[in-house]
Tab-separated table of C-alpha atoms in Angstrom:
chain	number	residue	atom	x	y	z
A	210	MET	CA	0.000	0.000	0.000
A	211	LYS	CA	2.865	2.368	0.736
A	212	ALA	CA	4.569	1.501	-2.559
A	213	ALA	CA	1.273	2.168	-4.351
A	214	GLY	CA	1.411	5.759	-3.159
A	215	ILE	CA	-1.157	5.666	-0.377
A	216	ASP	CA	-0.256	8.267	2.247
A	217	SER	CA	-3.369	8.325	4.405
A	218	LEU	CA	-5.318	5.610	6.217
A	219	LYS	CA	-8.834	5.968	7.610
A	220	ILE	CA	-9.836	3.772	10.527
A	221	GLU	CA	-13.566	3.251	11.026
A	222	GLY	CA	-14.511	4.409	14.504
A	223	ARG	CA	-18.245	5.028	14.287
A	224	MET	CA	-20.186	3.202	17.009
A	225	LYS	CA	-16.865	2.139	18.518
A	226	SER	CA	-15.609	2.706	22.047
A	227	VAL	CA	-12.763	4.970	23.119
A	228	TYR	CA	-10.881	1.772	23.968
A	229	TYR	CA	-11.279	0.364	20.444
A	230	VAL	CA	-10.207	3.589	18.745
A	231	ALA	CA	-7.199	4.042	21.047
A	232	MET	CA	-5.940	0.482	20.626
A	233	VAL	CA	-6.384	0.375	16.858
A	234	THR	CA	-4.901	3.791	16.085
A	235	ARG	CA	-1.809	3.180	18.212
A	236	ALA	CA	-1.262	-0.223	16.516
A	237	TYR	CA	-1.399	1.391	13.076
A	238	ARG	CA	0.856	4.207	14.258
A	239	LYS	CA	3.489	1.754	15.472
A	240	ALA	CA	3.204	-0.362	12.309
A	241	ILE	CA	3.739	2.727	10.134
A	242	ASP	CA	6.644	3.878	12.314
A	243	ALA	CA	8.256	0.465	11.850
A	244	LEU	CA	7.681	0.618	8.099
A	245	GLU	CA	9.415	3.996	7.983
A	246	GLY	CA	12.331	2.808	10.111
A	247	LYS	CA	11.537	4.973	13.144
A	248	ILE	CA	11.264	1.881	15.347
A	249	THR	CA	11.981	-1.792	14.775
A	250	SER	CA	9.395	-4.406	13.854
A	251	GLU	CA	10.115	-6.059	17.209
A	252	GLU	CA	9.251	-2.815	19.019
A	253	ALA	CA	5.999	-2.475	17.067
A	254	LYS	CA	4.895	-6.092	17.494
A	255	PRO	CA	3.566	-5.898	21.110
A	256	TYR	CA	1.276	-3.001	20.131
A	257	ILE	CA	0.012	-4.865	17.075
A	258	ASP	CA	-0.540	-8.050	19.098
A	259	GLU	CA	-2.750	-6.038	21.485
A	260	LEU	CA	-5.340	-5.774	18.686
A	261	GLU	CA	-6.467	-9.250	19.752
A	262	ASN	CA	-7.551	-7.724	23.082
A	263	VAL	CA	-10.155	-5.586	21.324
A	264	SER	CA	-13.626	-6.762	20.308
A	265	HIS	CA	-13.670	-6.927	16.524
A	266	ARG	CA	-15.215	-8.650	13.554
A	267	GLU	CA	-13.378	-11.333	11.613
A	268	ASN	CA	-10.274	-9.958	9.896
A	269	THR	CA	-10.478	-9.746	6.097
A	270	THR	CA	-8.314	-8.548	3.204
A	271	GLY	CA	-10.711	-5.655	2.623
A	272	PHE	CA	-11.273	-6.543	-1.078
A	273	PHE	CA	-7.580	-5.806	-1.644
A	274	TYR	CA	-6.391	-8.847	-3.615
A	275	ASN	CA	-9.069	-10.184	-5.974
A	276	LYS	CA	-12.770	-10.563	-6.736
A	277	THR	CA	-12.963	-13.905	-4.933
A	278	ASP	CA	-12.026	-12.157	-1.685
A	279	ALA	CA	-14.510	-9.393	-2.410
A	280	ASP	CA	-17.364	-11.888	-2.770
A	281	LYS	CA	-16.559	-13.641	0.489
A	282	THR	CA	-18.998	-12.930	3.312
A	283	ALA	CA	-17.272	-12.021	6.569
A	284	SER	CA	-18.654	-13.674	9.669
A	285	GLY	CA	-17.650	-14.241	13.240
A	286	ALA	CA	-16.186	-11.950	15.856
A	287	SER	CA	-13.778	-11.786	18.772
A	288	ASP	CA	-14.786	-10.644	22.236
A	289	SER	CA	-12.481	-8.691	24.554
A	290	LYS	CA	-11.357	-9.829	27.998
A	291	TYR	CA	-10.971	-6.186	29.046
A	292	GLN	CA	-13.253	-3.337	30.016
A	293	LEU	CA	-12.215	0.282	29.717
A	294	ALA	CA	-12.571	1.562	33.287
A	295	ALA	CA	-11.340	5.176	33.155
A	296	GLU	CA	-9.623	7.928	31.203
A	297	PHE	CA	-6.773	9.914	32.727
A	298	GLY	CA	-6.613	13.701	32.786
A	299	ASN	CA	-3.886	16.102	33.866
A	300	GLU	CA	-1.492	15.599	36.755
A	301	LEU	CA	-2.337	17.616	39.865
A	302	SER	CA	0.115	20.194	41.149
A	303	SER	CA	1.737	20.017	44.583
A	304	ASN	CA	-0.474	22.914	45.704
A	305	GLU	CA	-3.610	21.072	44.603
A	306	ILE	CA	-2.488	17.938	46.429
A	307	GLU	CA	-1.697	19.895	49.593
A	308	LYS	CA	-5.104	21.578	49.550
A	309	MET	CA	-6.782	18.192	49.152
A	310	TYR	CA	-4.661	16.718	51.945
A	311	LEU	CA	-5.626	19.485	54.398
A	312	GLU	CA	-9.301	19.042	53.499
A	313	GLY	CA	-9.012	15.320	54.204
A	314	GLN	CA	-7.385	15.931	57.583
A	315	LYS	CA	-10.100	18.428	58.499
A	316	ASN	CA	-12.892	16.033	57.561
A	317	TYR	CA	-11.269	13.198	59.471
A	318	SER	CA	-10.876	15.380	62.573
A	319	SER	CA	-14.535	16.384	62.392
A	320	PHE	CA	-15.531	12.728	62.007
A	321	LEU	CA	-13.580	11.732	65.132
A	322	THR	CA	-14.972	14.670	67.123
A	323	ASP	CA	-18.551	13.796	66.191
A	324	LEU	CA	-17.947	10.131	66.985
A	325	ASN	CA	-16.432	10.824	70.397
A	326	ASN	CA	-19.265	13.215	71.311
A	327	LEU	CA	-21.835	10.461	70.896
A	328	HIS	CA	-23.395	8.664	73.857
A	329	PRO	CA	-21.374	5.464	74.532
A	330	ASN	CA	-24.214	3.255	73.307
A	331	ALA	CA	-24.666	5.374	70.197
A	332	LYS	CA	-20.919	5.330	69.578
A	333	LYS	CA	-20.860	1.539	69.866
A	334	ALA	CA	-23.741	1.249	67.408
A	335	ARG	CA	-22.012	3.655	65.037
A	336	LEU	CA	-18.775	1.662	65.132
A	337	GLU	CA	-20.677	-1.556	64.475
A	338	ASP	CA	-22.380	0.074	61.519
A	339	LEU	CA	-19.022	1.209	60.118
A	340	SER	CA	-17.647	-2.315	60.400
A	341	ILE	CA	-20.599	-3.579	58.356
A	342	HIS	CA	-20.516	-0.674	55.889
A	343	PRO	CA	-16.850	0.318	55.386
A	344	ASP	CA	-17.867	2.659	52.548
A	345	ARG	CA	-19.137	5.038	55.231
A	346	LYS	CA	-15.774	5.339	56.948
A	347	ILE	CA	-13.914	8.629	56.680
A	348	VAL	CA	-10.300	7.789	55.815
A	349	PRO	CA	-8.037	10.643	54.675
A	350	PHE	CA	-5.361	9.884	52.122
A	351	GLU	CA	-1.755	10.195	53.208
A	352	LYS	CA	0.881	11.850	51.044
A	353	LYS	CA	3.481	9.419	49.680
A	354	ASP	CA	6.948	10.388	48.484
A	355	GLY	CA	7.398	9.901	44.755
A	356	TRP	CA	3.714	9.286	44.062
A	357	HIS	CA	1.749	11.178	41.399
A	358	MET	CA	-1.888	12.242	41.341
A	359	TYR	CA	-4.099	12.601	38.257
A	360	SER	CA	-7.652	13.606	37.520
A	361	LEU	CA	-9.648	10.584	36.410
A	362	THR	CA	-12.909	10.108	34.525
A	363	ALA	CA	-14.448	6.811	35.605
A	364	LEU	CA	-16.374	4.873	32.948
A	365	ASN	CA	-17.021	1.547	34.680
A	366	LYS	CA	-17.022	0.288	38.249
A	367	PHE	CA	-13.685	-0.681	39.806
A	368	ASN	CA	-12.055	-0.635	43.237
A	369	PRO	CA	-8.572	-0.486	44.830
A	370	LYS	CA	-8.632	-4.215	45.618
A	371	MET	CA	-8.215	-4.901	41.906
A	372	ASP	CA	-5.091	-5.226	39.821
A	373	ILE	CA	-5.431	-2.745	36.964
A	374	GLU	CA	-3.661	-2.118	33.673
A	375	ILE	CA	-2.576	1.187	32.180
A	376	ILE	CA	-2.239	1.613	28.418
A	377	SER	CA	-1.131	4.652	26.436
A	378	PRO	CA	0.459	5.475	23.065
A	379	GLU	CA	3.849	4.571	24.581
A	380	ILE	CA	2.846	1.973	27.187
A	381	VAL	CA	1.842	-1.415	25.776
A	382	SER	CA	0.384	-2.483	29.108
A	383	LEU	CA	1.460	-1.623	32.653
A	384	THR	CA	-0.006	-3.736	35.459
A	385	ILE	CA	-0.433	-1.919	38.781
A	386	ASN	CA	-1.190	-4.277	41.630
A	387	SER	CA	-3.708	-3.698	44.370
A	388	GLY	CA	-2.077	-1.698	47.153
A	389	ASP	CA	0.082	0.291	44.754
A	390	TRP	CA	-2.667	2.741	43.825
A	391	GLN	CA	-5.551	4.653	45.390
A	392	ILE	CA	-8.638	6.569	44.316
A	393	ILE	CA	-9.518	9.721	46.230
A	394	ASN	CA	-12.506	12.035	46.433
A	395	PRO	CA	-10.927	15.387	45.485
A	396	GLU	CA	-13.676	17.359	47.240
A	397	SER	CA	-13.232	15.690	50.635
A	398	GLY	CA	-9.622	14.467	50.450
A	399	THR	CA	-10.725	11.006	51.589
A	400	LEU	CA	-10.136	7.538	50.146
A	401	LEU	CA	-12.770	5.863	47.998
A	402	ASN	CA	-13.511	2.142	48.274
A	403	TRP	CA	-14.924	2.008	44.764
A	404	VAL	CA	-15.856	4.270	41.893
A	405	CYS	CA	-18.042	4.053	38.786
A	406	ASP	CA	-19.311	6.143	35.900
A	407	SER	CA	-20.014	9.800	36.894
A	408	HIS	CA	-18.110	9.587	40.201
A	409	ILE	CA	-15.637	12.397	40.854
A	410	CYS	CA	-12.211	11.028	41.721
A	411	VAL	CA	-8.451	11.323	41.321
A	412	PHE	CA	-5.900	8.548	40.858
A	413	TYR	CA	-2.829	8.273	43.098
A	414	SER	CA	0.164	5.969	42.485
A	415	LYS	CA	3.945	5.896	42.137
A	416	TYR	CA	3.773	5.767	38.341
A	417	LYS	CA	4.331	8.753	36.088
A	418	LEU	CA	1.611	8.758	33.441
A	419	THR	CA	0.363	10.973	30.638
A	420	ASN	CA	-3.061	12.482	30.097
A	421	ASP	CA	-3.649	10.236	27.084
A	422	SER	CA	-3.472	7.089	29.243
A	423	LEU	CA	-6.392	4.723	29.777
A	424	LEU	CA	-7.177	2.386	32.665
A	425	ARG	CA	-8.531	-1.047	31.840
A	426	ILE	CA	-9.645	-3.970	33.985
A	427	LEU	CA	-10.323	-7.638	33.303
A	428	ASP	CA	-13.961	-8.254	32.435
A	429	SER	CA	-15.370	-10.770	34.921
A	430	GLU	CA	-18.068	-11.830	32.428
A	431	TYR	CA	-15.643	-12.646	29.630
A	432	GLN	CA	-15.577	-16.266	28.472
A	433	ASP	CA	-12.923	-17.343	26.018
A	434	GLY	CA	-14.426	-18.401	22.684
A	435	GLN	CA	-17.866	-16.948	23.368
A	436	ILE	CA	-19.303	-13.727	21.948
A	437	ARG	CA	-21.710	-11.810	24.134
A	438	GLU	CA	-24.838	-10.262	22.671
A	439	THR	CA	-24.463	-6.466	22.724
A	440	GLY	CA	-27.866	-5.611	21.262
A	441	ARG	CA	-26.365	-4.238	18.053
């Protein structure tokens, strides 16, 4: 195609997810870079291999070779074992982190004061309730040396007990284990036990990321070899 003089490729992205578009465009980018000698084929290969982790129809030659191929009906599909969980935004400044930290400390102090002012029986009942419903606990985040904080737009439900993966134009896949990252409510400065679409949160970890990074998680409903009905 390059030898034929083609200098522009269009990737169909209508009705596709952000995850699909990101994975496919970066694979083509790396393949073109390898073709032009900017990187090696070995460096491009992991990005191209990641195309198999995207839901897609059966691969075809796109009517490129002959009429026989053009008359062939494409069928079948491949499901993805991943869900796109969030999109990263900009990194927060040290001043923004400090302001959030102080807000968290203030809220935690108020929580302890209110708890200790309760009647002993009421305090006991409150503590029992918190043990049953840990989401109601007020836990401020603690600043960690060398960690970075980013705004985050959640798209699916996930929680800090999960291992997550980060992908970007320059990161094939980075696994961050549970315990090495946190999600924080930026308005209260307190830790979140889970987050989902429309929740306000920031991401905190030791990894330096870019604002074109995506967070993906393993899809618990994925079954190898089976295609789920999407309604389309």
